[in-house]
MMTF fields as JSON, N, C-alpha, C and O atoms, coordinates in Angstrom:
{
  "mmtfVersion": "1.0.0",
  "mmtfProducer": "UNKNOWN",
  "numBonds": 431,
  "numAtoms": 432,
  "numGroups": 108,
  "numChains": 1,
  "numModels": 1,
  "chainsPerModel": [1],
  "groupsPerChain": [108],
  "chainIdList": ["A"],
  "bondAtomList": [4, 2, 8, 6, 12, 10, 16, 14, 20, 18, 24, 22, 28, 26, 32, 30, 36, 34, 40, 38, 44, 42, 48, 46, 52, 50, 56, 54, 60, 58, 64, 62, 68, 66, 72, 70, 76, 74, 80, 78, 84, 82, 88, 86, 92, 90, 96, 94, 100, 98, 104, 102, 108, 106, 112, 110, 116, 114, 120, 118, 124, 122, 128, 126, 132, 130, 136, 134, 140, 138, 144, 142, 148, 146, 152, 150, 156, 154, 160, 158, 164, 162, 168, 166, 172, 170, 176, 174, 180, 178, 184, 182, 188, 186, 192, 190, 196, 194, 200, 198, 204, 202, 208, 206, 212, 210, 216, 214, 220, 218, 224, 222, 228, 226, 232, 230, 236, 234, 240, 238, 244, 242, 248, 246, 252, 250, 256, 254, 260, 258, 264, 262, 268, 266, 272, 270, 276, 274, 280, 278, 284, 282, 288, 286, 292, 290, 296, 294, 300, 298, 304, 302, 308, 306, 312, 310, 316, 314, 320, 318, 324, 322, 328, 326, 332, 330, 336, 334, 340, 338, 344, 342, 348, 346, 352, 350, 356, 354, 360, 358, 364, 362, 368, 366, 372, 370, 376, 374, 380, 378, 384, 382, 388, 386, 392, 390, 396, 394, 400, 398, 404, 402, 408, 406, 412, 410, 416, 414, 420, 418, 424, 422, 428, 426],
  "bondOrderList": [1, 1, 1, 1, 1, 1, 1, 1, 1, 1, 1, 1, 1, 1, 1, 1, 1, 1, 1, 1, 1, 1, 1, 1, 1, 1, 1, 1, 1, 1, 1, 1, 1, 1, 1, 1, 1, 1, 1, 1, 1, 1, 1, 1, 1, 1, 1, 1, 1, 1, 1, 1, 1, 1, 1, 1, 1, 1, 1, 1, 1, 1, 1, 1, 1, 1, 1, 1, 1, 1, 1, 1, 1, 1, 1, 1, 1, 1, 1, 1, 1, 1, 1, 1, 1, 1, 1, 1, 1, 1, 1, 1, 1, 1, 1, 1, 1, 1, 1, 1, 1, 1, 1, 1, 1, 1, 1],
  "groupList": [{"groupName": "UNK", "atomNameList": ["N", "CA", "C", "O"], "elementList": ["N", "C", "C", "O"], "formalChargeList": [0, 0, 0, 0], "bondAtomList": [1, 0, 2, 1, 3, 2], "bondOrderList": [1, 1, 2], "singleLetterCode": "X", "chemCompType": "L-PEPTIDE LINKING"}],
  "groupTypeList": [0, 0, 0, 0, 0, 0, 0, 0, 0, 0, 0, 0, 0, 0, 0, 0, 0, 0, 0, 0, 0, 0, 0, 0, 0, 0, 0, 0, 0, 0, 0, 0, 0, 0, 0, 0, 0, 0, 0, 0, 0, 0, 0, 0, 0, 0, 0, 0, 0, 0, 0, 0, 0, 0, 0, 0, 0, 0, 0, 0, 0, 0, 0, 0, 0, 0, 0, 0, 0, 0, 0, 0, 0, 0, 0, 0, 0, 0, 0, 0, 0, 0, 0, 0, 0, 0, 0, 0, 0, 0, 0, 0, 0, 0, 0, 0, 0, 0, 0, 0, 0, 0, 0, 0, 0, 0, 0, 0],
  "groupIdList": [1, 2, 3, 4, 5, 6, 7, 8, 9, 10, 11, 12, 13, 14, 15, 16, 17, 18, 19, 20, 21, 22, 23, 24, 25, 26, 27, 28, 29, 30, 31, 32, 33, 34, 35, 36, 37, 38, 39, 40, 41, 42, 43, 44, 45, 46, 47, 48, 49, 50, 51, 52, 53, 54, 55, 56, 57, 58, 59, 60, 61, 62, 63, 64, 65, 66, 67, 68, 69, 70, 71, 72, 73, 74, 75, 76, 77, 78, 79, 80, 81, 82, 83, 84, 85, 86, 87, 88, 89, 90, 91, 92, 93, 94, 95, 96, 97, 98, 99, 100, 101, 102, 103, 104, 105, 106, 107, 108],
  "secStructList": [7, 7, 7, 7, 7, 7, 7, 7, 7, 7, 7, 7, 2, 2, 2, 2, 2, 2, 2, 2, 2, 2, 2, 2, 2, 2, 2, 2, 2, 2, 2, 2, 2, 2, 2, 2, 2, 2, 2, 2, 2, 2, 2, 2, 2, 2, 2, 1, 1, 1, 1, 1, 7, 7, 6, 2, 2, 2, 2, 2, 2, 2, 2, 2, 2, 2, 2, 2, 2, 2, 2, 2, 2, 2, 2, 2, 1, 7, 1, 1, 1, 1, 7, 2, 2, 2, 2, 2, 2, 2, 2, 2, 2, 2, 2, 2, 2, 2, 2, 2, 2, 2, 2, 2, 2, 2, 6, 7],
  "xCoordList": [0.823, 0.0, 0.867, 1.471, 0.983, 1.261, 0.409, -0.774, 0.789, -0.01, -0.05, 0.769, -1.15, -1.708, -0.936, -0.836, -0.585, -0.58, -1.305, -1.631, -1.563, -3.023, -1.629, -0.576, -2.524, -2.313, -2.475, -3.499, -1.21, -1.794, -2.986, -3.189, -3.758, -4.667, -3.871, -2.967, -4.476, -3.559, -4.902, -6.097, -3.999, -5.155, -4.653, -3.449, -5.649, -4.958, -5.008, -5.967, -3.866, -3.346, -4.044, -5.045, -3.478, -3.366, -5.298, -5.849, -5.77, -7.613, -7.796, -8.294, -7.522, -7.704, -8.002, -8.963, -6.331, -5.948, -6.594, -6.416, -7.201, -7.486, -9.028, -9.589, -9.416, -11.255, -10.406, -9.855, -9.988, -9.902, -9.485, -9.954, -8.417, -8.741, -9.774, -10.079, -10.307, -11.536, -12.837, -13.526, -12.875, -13.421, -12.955, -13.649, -11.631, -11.345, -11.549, -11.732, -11.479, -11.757, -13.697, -14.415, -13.938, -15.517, -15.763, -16.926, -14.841, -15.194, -14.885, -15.294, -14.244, -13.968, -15.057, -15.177, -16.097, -17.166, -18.529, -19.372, -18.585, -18.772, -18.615, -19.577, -17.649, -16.945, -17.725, -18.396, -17.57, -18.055, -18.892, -19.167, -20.043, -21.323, -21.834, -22.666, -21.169, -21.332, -20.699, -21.539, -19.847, -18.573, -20.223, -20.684, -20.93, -21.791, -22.73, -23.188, -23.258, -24.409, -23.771, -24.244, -22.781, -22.26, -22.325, -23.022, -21.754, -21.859, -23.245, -23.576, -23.952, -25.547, -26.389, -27.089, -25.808, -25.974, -25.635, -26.379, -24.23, -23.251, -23.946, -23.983, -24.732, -25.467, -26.51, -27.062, -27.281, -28.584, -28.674, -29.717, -27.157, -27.063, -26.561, -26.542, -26.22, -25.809, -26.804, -27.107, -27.507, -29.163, -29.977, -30.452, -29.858, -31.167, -30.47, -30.959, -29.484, -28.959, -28.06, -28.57, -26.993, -26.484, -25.6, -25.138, -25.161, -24.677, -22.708, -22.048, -22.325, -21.057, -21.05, -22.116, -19.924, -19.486, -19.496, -20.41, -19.038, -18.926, -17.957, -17.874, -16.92, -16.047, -16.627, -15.793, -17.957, -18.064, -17.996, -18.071, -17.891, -17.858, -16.693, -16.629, -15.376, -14.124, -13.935, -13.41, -14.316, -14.286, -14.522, -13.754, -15.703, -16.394, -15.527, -15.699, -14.698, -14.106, -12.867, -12.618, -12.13, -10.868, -11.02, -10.106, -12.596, -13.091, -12.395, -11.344, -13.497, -13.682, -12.107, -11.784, -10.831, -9.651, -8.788, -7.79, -9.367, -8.664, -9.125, -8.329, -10.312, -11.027, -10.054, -9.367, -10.058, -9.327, -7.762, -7.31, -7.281, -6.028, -5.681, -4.756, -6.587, -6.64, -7.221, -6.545, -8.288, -8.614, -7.563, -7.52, -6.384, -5.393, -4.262, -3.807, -3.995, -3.104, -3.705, -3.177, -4.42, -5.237, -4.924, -4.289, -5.183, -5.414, -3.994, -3.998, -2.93, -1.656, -0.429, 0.629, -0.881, 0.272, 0.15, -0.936, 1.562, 1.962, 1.586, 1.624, 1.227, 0.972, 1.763, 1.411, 3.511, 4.546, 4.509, 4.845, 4.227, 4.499, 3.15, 3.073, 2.241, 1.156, 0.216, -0.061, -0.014, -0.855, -2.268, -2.641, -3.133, -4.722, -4.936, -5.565, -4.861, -5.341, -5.01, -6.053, -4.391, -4.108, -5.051, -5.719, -4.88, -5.521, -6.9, -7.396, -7.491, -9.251, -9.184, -10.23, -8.355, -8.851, -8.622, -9.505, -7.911, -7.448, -9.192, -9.749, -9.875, -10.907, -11.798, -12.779, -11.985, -13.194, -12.785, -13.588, -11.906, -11.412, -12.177, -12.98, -11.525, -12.634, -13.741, -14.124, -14.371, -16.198, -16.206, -16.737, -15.635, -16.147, -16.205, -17.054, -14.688, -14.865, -15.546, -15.548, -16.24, -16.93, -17.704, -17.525, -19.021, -20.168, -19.978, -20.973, -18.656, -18.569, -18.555, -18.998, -17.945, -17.925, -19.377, -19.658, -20.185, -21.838, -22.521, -23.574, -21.968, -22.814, -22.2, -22.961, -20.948, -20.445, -20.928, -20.832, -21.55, -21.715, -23.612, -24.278, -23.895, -25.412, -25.151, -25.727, -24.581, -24.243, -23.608, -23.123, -23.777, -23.313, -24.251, -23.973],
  "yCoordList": [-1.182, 0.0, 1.246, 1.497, 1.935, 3.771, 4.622, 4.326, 5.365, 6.108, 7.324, 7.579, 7.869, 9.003, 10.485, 10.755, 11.052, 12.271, 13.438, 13.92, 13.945, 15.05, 16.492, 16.677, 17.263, 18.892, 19.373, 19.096, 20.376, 21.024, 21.964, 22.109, 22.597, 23.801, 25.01, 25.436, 25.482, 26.849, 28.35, 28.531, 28.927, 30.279, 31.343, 31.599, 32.116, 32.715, 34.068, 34.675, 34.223, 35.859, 36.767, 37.397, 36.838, 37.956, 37.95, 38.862, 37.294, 37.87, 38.294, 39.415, 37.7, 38.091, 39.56, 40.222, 39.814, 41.137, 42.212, 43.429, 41.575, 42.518, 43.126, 44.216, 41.718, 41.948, 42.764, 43.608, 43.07, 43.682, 45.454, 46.363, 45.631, 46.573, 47.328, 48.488, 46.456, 47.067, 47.388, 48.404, 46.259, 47.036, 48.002, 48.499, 48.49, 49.503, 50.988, 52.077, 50.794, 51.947, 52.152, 53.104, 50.864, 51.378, 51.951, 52.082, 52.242, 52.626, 53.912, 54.724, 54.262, 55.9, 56.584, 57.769, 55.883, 56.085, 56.308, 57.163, 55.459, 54.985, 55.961, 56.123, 56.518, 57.412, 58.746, 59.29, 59.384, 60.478, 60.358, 61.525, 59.798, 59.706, 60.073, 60.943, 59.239, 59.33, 60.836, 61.456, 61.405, 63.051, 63.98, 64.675, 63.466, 64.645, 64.616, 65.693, 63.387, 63.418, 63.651, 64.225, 63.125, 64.219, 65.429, 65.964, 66.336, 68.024, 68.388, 69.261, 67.724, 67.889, 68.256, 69.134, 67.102, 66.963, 68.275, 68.739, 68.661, 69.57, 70.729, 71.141, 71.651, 72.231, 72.207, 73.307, 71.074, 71.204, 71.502, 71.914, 71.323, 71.358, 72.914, 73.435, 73.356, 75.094, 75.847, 76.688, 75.246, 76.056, 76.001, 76.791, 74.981, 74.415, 74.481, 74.645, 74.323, 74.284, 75.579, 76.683, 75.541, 77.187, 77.737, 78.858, 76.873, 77.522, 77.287, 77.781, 76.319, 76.11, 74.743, 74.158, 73.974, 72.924, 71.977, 72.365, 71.05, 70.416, 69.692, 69.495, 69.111, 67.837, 66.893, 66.298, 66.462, 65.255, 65.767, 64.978, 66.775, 67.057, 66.891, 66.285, 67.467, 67.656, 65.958, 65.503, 65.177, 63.841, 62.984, 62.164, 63.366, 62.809, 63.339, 62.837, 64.295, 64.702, 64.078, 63.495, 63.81, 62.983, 61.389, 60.599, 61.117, 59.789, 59.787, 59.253, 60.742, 60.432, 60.257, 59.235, 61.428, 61.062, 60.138, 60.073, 59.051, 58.323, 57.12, 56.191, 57.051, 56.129, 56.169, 55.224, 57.443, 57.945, 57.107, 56.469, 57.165, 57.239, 55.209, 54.547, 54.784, 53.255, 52.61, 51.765, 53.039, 53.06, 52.616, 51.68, 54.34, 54.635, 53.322, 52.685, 53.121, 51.9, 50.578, 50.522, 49.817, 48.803, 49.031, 48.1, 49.912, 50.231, 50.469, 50.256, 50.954, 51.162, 50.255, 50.092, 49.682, 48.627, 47.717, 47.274, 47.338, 46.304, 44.98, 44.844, 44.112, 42.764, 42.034, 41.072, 42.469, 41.368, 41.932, 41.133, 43.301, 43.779, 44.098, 44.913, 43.211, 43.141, 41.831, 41.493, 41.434, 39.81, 40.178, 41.307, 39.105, 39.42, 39.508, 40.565, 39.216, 39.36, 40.938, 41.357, 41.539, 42.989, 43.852, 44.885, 43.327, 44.254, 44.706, 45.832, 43.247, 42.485, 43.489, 44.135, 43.79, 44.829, 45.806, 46.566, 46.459, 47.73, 48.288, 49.225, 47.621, 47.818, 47.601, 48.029, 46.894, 46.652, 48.069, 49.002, 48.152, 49.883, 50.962, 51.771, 50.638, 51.951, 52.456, 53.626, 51.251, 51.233, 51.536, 52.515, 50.636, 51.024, 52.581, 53.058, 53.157, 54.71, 55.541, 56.765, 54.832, 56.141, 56.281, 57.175, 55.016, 54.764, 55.372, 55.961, 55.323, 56.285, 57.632, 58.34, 57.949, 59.591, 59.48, 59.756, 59.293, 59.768, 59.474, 60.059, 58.27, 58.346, 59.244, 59.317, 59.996, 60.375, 62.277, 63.13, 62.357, 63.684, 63.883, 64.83, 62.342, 62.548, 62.738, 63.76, 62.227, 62.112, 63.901, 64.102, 64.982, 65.652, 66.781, 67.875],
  "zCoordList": [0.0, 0.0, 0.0, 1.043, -0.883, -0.949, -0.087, 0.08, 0.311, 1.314, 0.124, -0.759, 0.419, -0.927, 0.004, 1.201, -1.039, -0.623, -0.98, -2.065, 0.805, 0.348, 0.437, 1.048, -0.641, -0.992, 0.265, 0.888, 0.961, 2.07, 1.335, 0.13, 2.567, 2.327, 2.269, 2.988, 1.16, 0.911, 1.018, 0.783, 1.4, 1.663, 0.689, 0.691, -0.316, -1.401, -0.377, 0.1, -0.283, 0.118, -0.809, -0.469, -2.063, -2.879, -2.734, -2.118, -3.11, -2.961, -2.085, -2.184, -0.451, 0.524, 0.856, 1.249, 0.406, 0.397, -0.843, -0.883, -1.591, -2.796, -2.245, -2.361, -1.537, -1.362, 0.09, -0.618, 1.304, 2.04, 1.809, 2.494, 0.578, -0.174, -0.553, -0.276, -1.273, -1.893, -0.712, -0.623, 0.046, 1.685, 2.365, 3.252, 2.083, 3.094, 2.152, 2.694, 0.671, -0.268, -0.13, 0.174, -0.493, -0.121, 1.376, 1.761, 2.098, 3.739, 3.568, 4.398, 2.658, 2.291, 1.854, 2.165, 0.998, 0.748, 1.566, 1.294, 2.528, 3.755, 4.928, 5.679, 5.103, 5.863, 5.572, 6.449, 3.946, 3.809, 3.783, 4.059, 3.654, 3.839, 5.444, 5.699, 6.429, 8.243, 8.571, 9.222, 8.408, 7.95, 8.077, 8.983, 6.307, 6.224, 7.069, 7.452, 7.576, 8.614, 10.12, 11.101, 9.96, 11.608, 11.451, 12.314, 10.472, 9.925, 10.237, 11.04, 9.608, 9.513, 11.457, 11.961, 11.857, 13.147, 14.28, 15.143, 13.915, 14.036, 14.168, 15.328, 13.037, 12.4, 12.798, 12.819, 13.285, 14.102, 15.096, 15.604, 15.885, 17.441, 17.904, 19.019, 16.767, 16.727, 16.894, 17.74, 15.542, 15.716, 17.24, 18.056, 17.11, 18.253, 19.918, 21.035, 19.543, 21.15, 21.711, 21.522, 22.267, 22.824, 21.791, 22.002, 20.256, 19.94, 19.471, 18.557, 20.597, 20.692, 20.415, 20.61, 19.929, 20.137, 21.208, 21.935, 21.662, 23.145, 22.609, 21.397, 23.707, 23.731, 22.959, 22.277, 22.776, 22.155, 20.355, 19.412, 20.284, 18.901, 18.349, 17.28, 19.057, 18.814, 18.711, 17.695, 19.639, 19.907, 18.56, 18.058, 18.146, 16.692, 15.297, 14.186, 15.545, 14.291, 14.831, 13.776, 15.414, 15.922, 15.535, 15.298, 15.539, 15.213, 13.957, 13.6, 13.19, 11.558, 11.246, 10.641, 11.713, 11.282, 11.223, 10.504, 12.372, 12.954, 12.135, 11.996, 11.59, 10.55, 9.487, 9.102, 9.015, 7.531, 7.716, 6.765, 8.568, 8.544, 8.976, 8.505, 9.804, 9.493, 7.872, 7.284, 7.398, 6.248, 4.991, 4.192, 5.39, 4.434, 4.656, 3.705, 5.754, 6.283, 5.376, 4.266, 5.565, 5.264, 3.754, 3.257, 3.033, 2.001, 0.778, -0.434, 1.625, 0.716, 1.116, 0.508, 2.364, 2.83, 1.768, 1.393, 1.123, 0.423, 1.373, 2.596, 0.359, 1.117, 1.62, 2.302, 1.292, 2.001, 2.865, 3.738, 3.536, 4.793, 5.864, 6.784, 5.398, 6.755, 5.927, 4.775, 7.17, 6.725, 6.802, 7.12, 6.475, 6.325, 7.803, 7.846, 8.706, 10.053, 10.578, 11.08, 10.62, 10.787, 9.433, 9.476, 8.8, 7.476, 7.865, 7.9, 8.213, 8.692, 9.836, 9.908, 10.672, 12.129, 11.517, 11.916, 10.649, 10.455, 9.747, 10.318, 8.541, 8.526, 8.915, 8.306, 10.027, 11.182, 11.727, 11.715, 12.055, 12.563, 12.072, 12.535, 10.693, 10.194, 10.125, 10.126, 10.049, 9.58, 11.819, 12.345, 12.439, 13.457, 14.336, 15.089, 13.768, 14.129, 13.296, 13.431, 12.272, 11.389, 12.481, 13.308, 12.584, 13.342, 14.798, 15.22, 15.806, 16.475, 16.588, 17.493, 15.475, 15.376, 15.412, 16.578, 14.94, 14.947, 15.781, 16.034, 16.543, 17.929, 19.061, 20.025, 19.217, 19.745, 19.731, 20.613, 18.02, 18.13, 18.718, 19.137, 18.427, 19.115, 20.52, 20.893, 21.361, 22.663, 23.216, 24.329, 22.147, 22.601, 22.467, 22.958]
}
């Protein structure tokens, strides 16, 4: 009897990384969309309320940057120099601080 030999399992990087790409560019999209409805928000709370800003505003625009700038990571890192598991948080990152900035400017 020969013992058969099985193919290890192989995980295709390069898609991985292409579809995590293309998730972190559609989050740019994503992003400005949550940006204008925080502004919007921003704008209502001027009118309607005393007028000034609050900490949670400054808070919500520190969000949105901090989105942008994981986004940009995820997005231009070459693939020999970050693996799919960092990539996968870097855009869970993003989408998750957009959604903060906007709950952060309701909270204010």
């Amino acid at each position: 009897m020969t013992p058969t030999a099985t193919a290890p399992a192989t995980v295709d990087h390069a898609r991985t990384t292409r579809i995590l790409r293309f998730t972190a560019l559609g989050g740019f999209a994503v992003l400005l969309v949550l940006f204008v409805l925080t502004m919007v928000l921003v704008l209502g709370d001027a009118v309607d309320g005393d007028g000034s800003a609050g900490a949670f505003t400054d808070a919500a625009v520190w969000m949105f940057r901090a989105a942008a700038a994981a986004g940009l990571i995820a997005l231009a890192t070459p693939r020999d120099l970050m693996a799919a598991t960092p990539r996968r948080a870097l855009v869970t990152a993003q989408y998750a601080l957009g959604v903060a900035g906007v709950v952060l400017q309701l909270m204010d």
